[in-house]
Tab-separated table of C-alpha atoms and ligand atoms in Angstrom:
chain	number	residue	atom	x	y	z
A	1	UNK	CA	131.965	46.029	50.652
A	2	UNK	CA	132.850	49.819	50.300
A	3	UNK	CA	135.216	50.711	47.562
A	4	UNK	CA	137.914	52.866	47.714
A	5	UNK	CA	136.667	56.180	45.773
A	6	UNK	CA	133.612	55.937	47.903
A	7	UNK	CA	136.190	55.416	51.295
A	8	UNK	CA	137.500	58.385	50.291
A	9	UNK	CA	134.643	60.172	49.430
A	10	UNK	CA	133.527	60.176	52.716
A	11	UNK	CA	137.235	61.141	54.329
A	12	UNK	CA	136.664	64.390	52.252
A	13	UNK	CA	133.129	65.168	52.906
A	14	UNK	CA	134.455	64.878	57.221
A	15	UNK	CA	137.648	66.474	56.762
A	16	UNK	CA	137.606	68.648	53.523
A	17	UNK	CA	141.335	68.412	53.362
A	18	UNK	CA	141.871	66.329	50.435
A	19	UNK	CA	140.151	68.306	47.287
A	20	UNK	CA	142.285	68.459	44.520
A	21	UNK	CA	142.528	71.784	42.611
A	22	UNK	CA	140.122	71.470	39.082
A	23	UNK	CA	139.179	73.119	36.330
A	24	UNK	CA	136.236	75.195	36.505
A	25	UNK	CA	133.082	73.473	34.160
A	26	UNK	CA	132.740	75.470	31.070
A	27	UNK	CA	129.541	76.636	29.281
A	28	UNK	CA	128.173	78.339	25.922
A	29	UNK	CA	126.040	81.348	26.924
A	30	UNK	CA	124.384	82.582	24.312
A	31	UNK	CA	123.984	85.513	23.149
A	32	UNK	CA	121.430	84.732	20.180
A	33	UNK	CA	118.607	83.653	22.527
A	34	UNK	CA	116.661	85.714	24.213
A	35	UNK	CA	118.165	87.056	27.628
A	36	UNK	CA	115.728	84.955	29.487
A	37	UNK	CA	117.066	82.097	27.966
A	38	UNK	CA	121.168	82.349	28.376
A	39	UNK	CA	121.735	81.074	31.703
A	40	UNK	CA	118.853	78.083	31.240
A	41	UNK	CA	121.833	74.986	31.517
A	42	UNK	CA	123.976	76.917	34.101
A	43	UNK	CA	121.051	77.614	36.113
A	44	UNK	CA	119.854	73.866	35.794
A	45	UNK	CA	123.010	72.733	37.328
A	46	UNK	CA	123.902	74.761	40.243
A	47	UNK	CA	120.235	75.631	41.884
A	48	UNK	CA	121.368	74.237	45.048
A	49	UNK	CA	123.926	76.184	45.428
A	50	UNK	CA	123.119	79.633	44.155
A	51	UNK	CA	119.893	79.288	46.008
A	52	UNK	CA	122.133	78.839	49.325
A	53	UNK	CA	124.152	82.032	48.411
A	54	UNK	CA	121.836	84.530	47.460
A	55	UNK	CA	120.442	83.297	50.947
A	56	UNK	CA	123.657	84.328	52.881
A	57	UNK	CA	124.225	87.465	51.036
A	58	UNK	CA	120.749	88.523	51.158
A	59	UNK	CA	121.037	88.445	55.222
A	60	UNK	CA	124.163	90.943	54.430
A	61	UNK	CA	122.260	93.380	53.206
A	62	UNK	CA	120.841	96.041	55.912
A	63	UNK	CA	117.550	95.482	56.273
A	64	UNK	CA	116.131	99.153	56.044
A	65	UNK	CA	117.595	98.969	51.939
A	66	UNK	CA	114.807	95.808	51.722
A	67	UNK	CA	111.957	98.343	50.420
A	68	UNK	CA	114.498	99.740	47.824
A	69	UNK	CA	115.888	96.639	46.198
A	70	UNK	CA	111.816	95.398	46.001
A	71	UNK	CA	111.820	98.746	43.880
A	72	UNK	CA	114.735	97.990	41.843
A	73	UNK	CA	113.473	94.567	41.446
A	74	UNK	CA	109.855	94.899	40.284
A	75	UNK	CA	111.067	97.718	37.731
A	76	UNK	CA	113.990	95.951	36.576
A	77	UNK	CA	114.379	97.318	32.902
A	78	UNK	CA	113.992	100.897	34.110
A	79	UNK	CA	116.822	100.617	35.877
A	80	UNK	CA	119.087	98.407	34.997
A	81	UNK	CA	120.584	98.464	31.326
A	82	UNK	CA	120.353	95.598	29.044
A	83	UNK	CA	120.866	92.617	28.727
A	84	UNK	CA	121.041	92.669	32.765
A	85	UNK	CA	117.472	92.905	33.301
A	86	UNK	CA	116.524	90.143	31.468
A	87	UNK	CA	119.303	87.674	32.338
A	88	UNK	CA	118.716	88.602	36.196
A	89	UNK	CA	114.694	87.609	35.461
A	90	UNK	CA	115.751	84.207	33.352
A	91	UNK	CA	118.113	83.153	36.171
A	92	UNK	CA	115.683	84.469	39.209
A	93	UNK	CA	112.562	82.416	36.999
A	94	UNK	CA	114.735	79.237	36.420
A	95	UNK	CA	115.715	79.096	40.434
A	96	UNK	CA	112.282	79.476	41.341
A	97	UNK	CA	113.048	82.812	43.306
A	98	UNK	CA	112.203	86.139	43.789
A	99	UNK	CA	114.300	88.964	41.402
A	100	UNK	CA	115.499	90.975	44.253
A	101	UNK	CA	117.203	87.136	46.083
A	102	UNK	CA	119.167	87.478	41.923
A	103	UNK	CA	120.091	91.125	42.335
A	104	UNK	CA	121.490	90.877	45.286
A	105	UNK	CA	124.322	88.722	44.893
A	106	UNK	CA	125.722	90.913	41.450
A	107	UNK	CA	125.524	93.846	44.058
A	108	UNK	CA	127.344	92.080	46.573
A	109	UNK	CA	130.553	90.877	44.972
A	110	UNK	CA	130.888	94.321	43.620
A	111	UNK	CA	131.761	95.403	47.383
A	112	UNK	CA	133.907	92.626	48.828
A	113	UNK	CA	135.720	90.812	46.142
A	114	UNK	CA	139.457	90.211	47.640
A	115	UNK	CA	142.373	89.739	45.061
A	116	UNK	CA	145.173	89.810	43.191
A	117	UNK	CA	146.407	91.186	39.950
A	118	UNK	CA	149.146	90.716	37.700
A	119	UNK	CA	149.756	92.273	34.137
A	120	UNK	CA	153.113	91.455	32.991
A	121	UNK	CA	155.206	91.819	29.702
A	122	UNK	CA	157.775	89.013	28.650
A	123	UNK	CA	161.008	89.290	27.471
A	124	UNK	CA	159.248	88.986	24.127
A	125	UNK	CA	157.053	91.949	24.341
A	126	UNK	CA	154.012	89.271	24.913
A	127	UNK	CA	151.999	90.280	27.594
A	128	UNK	CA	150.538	88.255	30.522
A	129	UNK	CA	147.511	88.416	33.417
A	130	UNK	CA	146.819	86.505	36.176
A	131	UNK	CA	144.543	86.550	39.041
A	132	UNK	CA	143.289	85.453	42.293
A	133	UNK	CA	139.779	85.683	43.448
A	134	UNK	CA	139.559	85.832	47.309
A	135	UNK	CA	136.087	86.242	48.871
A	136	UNK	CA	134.619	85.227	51.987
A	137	UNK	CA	131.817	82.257	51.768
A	138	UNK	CA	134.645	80.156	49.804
A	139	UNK	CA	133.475	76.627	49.973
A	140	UNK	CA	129.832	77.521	48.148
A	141	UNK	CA	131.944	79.996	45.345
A	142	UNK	CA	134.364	76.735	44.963
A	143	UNK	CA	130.834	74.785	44.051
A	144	UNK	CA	129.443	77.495	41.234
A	145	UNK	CA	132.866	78.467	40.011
A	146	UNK	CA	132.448	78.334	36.066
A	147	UNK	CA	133.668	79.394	32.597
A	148	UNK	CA	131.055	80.863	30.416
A	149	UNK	CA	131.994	81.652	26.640
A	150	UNK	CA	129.964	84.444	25.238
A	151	UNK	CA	128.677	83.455	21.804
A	152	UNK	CA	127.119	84.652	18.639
A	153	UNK	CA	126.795	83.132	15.410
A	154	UNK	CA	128.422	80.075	17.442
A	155	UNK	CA	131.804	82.340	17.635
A	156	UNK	CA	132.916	83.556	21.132
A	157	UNK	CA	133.088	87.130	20.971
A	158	UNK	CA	134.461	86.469	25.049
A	159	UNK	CA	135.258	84.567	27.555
A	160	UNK	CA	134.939	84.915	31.728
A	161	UNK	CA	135.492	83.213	34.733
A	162	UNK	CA	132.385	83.784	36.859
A	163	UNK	CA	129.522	82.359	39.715
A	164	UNK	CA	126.472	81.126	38.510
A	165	UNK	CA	123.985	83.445	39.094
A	166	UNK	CA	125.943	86.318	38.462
A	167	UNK	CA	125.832	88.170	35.236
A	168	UNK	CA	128.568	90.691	35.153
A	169	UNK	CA	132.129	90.054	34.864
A	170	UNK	CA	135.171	90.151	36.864
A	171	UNK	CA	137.580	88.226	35.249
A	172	UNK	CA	137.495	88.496	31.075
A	173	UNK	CA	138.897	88.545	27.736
A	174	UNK	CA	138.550	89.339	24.528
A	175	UNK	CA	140.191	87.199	21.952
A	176	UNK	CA	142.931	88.906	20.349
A	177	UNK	CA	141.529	92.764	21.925
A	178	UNK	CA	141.949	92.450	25.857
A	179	UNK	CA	141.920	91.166	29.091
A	180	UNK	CA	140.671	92.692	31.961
A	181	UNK	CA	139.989	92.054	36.122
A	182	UNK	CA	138.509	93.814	38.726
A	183	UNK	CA	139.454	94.524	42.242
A	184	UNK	CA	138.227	96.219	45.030
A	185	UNK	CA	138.475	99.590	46.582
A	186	UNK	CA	137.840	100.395	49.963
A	187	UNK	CA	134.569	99.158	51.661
A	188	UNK	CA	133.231	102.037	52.913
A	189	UNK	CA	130.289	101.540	55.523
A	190	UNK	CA	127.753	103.376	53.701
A	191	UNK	CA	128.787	101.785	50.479
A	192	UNK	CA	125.007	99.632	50.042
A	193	UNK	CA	123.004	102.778	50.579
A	194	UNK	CA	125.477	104.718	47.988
A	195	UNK	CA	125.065	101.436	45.307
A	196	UNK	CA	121.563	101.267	45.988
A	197	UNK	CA	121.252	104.973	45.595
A	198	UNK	CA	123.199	105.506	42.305
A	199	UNK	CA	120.594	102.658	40.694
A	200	UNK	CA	117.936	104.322	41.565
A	201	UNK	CA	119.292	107.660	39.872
A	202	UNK	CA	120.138	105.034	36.808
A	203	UNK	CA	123.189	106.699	36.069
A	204	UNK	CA	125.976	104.203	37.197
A	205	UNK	CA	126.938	100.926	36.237
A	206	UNK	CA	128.255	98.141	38.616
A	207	UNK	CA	131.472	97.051	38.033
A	208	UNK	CA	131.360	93.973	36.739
A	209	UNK	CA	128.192	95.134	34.399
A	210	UNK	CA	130.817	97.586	33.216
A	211	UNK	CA	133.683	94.783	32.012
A	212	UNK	CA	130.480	92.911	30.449
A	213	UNK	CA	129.762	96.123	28.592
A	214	UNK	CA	133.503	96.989	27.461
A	215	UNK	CA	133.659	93.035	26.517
A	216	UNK	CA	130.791	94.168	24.355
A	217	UNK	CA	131.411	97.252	22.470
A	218	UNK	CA	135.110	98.217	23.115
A	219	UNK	CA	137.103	97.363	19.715
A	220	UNK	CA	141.077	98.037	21.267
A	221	UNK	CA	142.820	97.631	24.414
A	222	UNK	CA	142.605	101.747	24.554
A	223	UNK	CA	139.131	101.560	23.837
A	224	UNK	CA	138.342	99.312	26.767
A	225	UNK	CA	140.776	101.391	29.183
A	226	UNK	CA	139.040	104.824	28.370
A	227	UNK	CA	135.531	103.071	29.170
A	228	UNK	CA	136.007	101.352	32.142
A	229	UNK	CA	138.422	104.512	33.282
A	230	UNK	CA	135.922	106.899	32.282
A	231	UNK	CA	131.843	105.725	32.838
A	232	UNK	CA	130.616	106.319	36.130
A	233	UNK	CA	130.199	103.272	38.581
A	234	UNK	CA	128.372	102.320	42.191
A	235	UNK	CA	131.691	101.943	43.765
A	236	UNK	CA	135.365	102.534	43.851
A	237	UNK	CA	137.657	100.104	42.587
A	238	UNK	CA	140.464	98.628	40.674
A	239	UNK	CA	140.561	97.407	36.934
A	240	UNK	CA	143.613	95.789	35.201
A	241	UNK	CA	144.096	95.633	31.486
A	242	UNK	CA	146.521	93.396	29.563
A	243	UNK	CA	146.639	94.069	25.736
A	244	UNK	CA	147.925	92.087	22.608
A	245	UNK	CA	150.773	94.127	22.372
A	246	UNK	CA	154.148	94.813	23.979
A	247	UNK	CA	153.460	98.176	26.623
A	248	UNK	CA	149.713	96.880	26.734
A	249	UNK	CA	148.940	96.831	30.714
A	250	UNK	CA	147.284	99.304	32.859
A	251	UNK	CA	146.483	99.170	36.872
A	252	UNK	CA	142.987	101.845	36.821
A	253	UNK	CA	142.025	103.360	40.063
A	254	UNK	CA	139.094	103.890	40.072
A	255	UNK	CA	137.117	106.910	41.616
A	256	UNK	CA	133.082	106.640	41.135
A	257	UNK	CA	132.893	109.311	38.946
A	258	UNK	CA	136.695	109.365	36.855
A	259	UNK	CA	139.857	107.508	37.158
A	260	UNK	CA	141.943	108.686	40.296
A	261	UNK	CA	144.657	107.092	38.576
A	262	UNK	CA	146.090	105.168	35.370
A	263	UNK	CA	149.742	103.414	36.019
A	264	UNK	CA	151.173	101.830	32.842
A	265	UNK	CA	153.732	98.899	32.114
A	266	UNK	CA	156.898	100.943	30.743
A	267	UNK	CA	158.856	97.720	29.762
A	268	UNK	CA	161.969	99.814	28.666
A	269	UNK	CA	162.374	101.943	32.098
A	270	UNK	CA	162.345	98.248	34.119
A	271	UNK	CA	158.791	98.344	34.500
A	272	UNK	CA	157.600	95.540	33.355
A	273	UNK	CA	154.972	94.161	35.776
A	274	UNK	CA	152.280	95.908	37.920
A	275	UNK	CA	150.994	93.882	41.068
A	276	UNK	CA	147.561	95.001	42.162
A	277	UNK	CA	145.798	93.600	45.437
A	278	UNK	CA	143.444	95.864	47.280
A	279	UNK	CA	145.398	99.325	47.939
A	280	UNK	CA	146.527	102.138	45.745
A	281	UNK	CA	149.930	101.685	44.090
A	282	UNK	CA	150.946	104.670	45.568
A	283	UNK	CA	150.734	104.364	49.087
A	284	UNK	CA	152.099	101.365	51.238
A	285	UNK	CA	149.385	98.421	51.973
A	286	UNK	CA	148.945	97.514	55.558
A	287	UNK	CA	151.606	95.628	57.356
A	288	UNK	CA	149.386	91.918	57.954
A	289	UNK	CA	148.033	92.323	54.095
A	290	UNK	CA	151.504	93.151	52.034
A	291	UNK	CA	150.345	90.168	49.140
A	292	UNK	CA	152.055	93.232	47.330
A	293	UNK	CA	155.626	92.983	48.376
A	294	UNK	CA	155.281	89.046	48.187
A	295	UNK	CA	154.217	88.801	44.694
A	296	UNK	CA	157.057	91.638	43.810
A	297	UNK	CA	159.367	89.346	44.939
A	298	UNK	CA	158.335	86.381	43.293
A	299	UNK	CA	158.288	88.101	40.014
A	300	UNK	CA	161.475	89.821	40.839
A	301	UNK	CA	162.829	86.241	41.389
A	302	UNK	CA	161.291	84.926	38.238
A	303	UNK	CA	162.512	87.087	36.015
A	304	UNK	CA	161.219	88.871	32.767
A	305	UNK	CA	162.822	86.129	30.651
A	306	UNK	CA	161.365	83.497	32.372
A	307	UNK	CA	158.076	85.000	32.397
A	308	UNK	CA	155.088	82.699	31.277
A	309	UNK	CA	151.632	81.227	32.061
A	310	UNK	CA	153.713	78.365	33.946
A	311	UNK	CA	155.846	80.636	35.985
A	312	UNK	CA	152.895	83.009	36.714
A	313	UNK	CA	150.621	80.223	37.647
A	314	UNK	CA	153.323	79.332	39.770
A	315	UNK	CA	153.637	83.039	41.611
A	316	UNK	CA	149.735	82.955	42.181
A	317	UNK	CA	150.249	79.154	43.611
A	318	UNK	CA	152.345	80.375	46.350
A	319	UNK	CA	151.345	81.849	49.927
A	320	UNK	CA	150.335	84.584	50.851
A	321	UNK	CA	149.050	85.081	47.062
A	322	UNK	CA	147.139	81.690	47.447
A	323	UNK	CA	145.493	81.139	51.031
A	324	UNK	CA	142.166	79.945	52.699
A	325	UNK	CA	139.907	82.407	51.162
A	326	UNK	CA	141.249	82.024	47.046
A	327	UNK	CA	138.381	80.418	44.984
A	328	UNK	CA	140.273	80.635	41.574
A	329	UNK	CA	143.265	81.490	39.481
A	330	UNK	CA	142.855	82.447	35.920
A	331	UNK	CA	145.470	82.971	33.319
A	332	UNK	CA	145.234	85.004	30.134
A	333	UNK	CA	146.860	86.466	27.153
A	334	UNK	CA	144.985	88.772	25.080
A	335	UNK	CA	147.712	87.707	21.931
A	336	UNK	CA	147.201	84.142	22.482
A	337	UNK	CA	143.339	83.748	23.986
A	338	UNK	CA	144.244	79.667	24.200
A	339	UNK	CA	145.999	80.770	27.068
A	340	UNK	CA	142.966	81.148	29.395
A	341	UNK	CA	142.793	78.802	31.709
A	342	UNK	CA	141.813	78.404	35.044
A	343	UNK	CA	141.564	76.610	38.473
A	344	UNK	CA	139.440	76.619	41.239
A	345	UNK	CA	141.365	76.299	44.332
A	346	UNK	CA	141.604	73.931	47.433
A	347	UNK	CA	143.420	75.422	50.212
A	348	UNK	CA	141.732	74.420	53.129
B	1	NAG	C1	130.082	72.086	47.770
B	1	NAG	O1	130.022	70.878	47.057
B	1	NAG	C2	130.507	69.771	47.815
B	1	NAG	C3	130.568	68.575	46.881
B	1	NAG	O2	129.384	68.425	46.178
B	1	NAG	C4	129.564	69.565	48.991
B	1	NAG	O3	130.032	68.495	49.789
B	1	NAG	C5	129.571	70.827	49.843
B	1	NAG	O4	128.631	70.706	50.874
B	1	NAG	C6	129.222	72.032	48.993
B	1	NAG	N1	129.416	73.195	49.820
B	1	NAG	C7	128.427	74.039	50.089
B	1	NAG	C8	128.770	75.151	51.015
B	1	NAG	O5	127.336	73.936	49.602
B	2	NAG	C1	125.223	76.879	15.908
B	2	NAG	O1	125.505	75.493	15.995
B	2	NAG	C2	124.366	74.690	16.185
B	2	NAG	C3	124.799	73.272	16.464
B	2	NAG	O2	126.097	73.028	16.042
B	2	NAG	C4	123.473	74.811	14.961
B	2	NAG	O3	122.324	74.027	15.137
B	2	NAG	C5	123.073	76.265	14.794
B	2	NAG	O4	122.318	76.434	13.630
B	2	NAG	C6	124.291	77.171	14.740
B	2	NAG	N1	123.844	78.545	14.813
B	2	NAG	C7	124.347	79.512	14.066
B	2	NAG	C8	123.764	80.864	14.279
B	2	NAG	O5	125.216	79.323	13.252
B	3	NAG	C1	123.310	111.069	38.764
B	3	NAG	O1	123.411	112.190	37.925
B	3	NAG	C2	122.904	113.383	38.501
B	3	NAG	C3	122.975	114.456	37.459
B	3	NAG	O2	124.206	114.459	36.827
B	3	NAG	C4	123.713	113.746	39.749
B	3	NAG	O3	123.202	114.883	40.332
B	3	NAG	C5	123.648	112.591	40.710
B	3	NAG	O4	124.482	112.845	41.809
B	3	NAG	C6	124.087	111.309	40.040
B	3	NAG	N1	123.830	110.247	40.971
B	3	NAG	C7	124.769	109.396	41.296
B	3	NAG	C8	124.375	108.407	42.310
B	3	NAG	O5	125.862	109.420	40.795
B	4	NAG	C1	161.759	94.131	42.721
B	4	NAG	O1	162.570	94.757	41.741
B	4	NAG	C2	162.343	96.148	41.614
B	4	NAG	C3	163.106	96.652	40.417
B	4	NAG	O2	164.416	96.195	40.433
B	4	NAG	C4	162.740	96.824	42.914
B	4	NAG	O3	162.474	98.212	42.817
B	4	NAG	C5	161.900	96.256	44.042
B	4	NAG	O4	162.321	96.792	45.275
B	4	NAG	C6	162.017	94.743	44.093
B	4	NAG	N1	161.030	94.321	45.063
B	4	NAG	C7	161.133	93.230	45.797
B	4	NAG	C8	160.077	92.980	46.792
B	4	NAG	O5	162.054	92.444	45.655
B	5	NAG	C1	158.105	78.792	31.127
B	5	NAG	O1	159.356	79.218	31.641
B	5	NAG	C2	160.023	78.214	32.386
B	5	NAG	C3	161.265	78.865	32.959
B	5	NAG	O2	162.048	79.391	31.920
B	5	NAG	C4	160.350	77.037	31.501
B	5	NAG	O3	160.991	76.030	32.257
B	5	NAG	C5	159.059	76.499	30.905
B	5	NAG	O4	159.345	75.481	29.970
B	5	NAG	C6	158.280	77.612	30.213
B	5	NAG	N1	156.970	77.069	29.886
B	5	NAG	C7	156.389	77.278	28.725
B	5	NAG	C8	155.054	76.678	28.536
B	5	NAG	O5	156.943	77.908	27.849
């Protein structure tokens, strides 16, 4: 006789309707081994899947760039900085797949990643930041959603919410320094050939590569804002910062080459949130996309004394903030790093 669990095991697999949000698996990566050894236990557990992604996103790719990502691939120190190279190698070696199937992916997300950002400041002066991460191909991201914790000496130096297989960051903090998500910019058509390009000239980092980096070396919440403002990178796009003190949150638009512009919390003028989606601050989002206006008016309606990881948690649980295409929510507080926490999401 069937039990129940495995009843309704089977109603899940059919339907997919009844997946309850969970908490992302979490992992040590770290940084004392050798690169090619990091991503050895994440890499063990989620072959199937990352093998079925790089798959999908490889057919994405126009086919006459093939030749130049071989390139990229079979001189992967030269141009890509470390401790990419090697990482990309361990992970491509433990999948049993080619480099280039690896690069690909940490190219893609840098394009197409959908979502939404909140920095916030209580009535406390403590700061908050939540996100969303939206992105096509949904049910496979739900499968390698994890949390890896950046080690050395057996002390995380930081934490981020990422896909196996990928080895920059887009969601990230540093204990008691910063926080820090990405969103992106306009997807411009030629936008492959221009990332593709600006490797090859090895004088641009991806975006995510560039929050790994300022996890790495940047020492202050203005540290981190003047390097991811300020290095050059394959693509427009967004970066929010949340600090570990009261003022400490910045909405970066990013240019390629500089920022286009920096918007700051300023708590004692009534600004104490910034909202950022996918369009500049400055000009109105599109009329079927305004996850802008809806999340103002949640925090509007939430207040800056109510303002916590439970009420935020609750303003990225509600539609249109959370819908089909929302893999996970993260919270995070650069003052109180026992904050992070996330979920990977279920709304089928
Ligand atoms: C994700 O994992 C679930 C549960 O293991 C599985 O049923 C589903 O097919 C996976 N989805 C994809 C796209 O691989
Ligand atoms: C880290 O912890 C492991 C197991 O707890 C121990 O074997 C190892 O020596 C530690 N490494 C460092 C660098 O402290
Ligand atoms: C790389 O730098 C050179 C020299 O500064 C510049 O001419 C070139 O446009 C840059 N390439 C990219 C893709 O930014
Ligand atoms: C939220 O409050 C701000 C400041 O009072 C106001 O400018 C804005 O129009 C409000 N937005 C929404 C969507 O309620
Ligand atoms: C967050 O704020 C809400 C509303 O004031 C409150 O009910 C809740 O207890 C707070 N949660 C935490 C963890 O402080």
């Amino acid at each position: 006789m069937m039990h129940i669990p495995a009843l309704l095991l089977i109603f899940c697999a059919v339907y997919a309707t009844c997946h309850e949000d969970r908490r992302p698996p979490e992992y040590i990566v770290n940084l004392d081994l050798p690169e090619e050894q990091r991503w050895n236990a994440v890499v063990a557990d989620f072959k199937y899947d990352a093998i079925l992604l790089n798959k999908i996103l490889g057919e994405l790719m126009p086919k006459e760039l093939v030749p130049l990502v071989e390139k990229i691939a079979s001189g992967l120190d030269d141009y890509l900085p470390k401790p990419f190279a090697g990482e990309i190698r361990g992970i491509a070696k433990g999948l049993g797949v080619e480099v280039g199937e690896v690069l690909i992916p940490n190219i893609v997300y840098d394009l197409t990643a959908f979502c939404t950002s909140i920095v916030a400041q209580d009535s406390h002066g403590q700061i908050w930041h939540g996100r969303n991460l939206d992105y096509k191909y949904t049910s496979i991201l739900r499968n390698i959603t994890l949390v890896a914790h950046f080690q050395r000496n057996n002390k995380t130096v930081y934490s981020a919410v990422t896909y196996a297989g990928y080895t920059g960051i887009l969601t990230g903090q540093k204990p008691n320094y910063f926080t820090v998500t990405a969103d992106a910019r306009h997807k411009s058509d030629d936008f492959w050939k221009n990332a593709i390009l600006a490797i090859l000239d090895r004088n641009a980092s991806f975006m995510s590569f560039l929050i790994r980096q300022t996890m790495e070396e940047s020492l202050s919440y203005t540290e981190a804002i003047v390097k991811l403002g300020y290095s050059v990178t394959i693509a427009p796009c967004y970066y929010i910062v949340g600090g570990p003190y009261r003022g400490q949150g910045a909405v970066i638009t990013r240019g390629r080459m500089r920022p286009r512009d920096l918007w700051f919390l300023n708590p004692n003028h009534g600004r104490w949130y910034l909202v950022e989606t996918n369009y500049d601050h400055w000009e109105e989002p599109p009329a079927t996309d305004n996850r802008r206006a809806a999340a103002m008016k949640y925090l509007n309606a939430t207040g800056q004394v109510d303002m916590n990881d439970t009420t935020l948690f609750k303003i990225l649980s509600t539609p249109p903030l959370l819908r089909s295409l929302t893999t996970y929510t993260t919270l995070m507080s650069a003052a109180q790093p026992d904050v992070f926490n996330s979920w990977i999401r279920y709304k089928n």
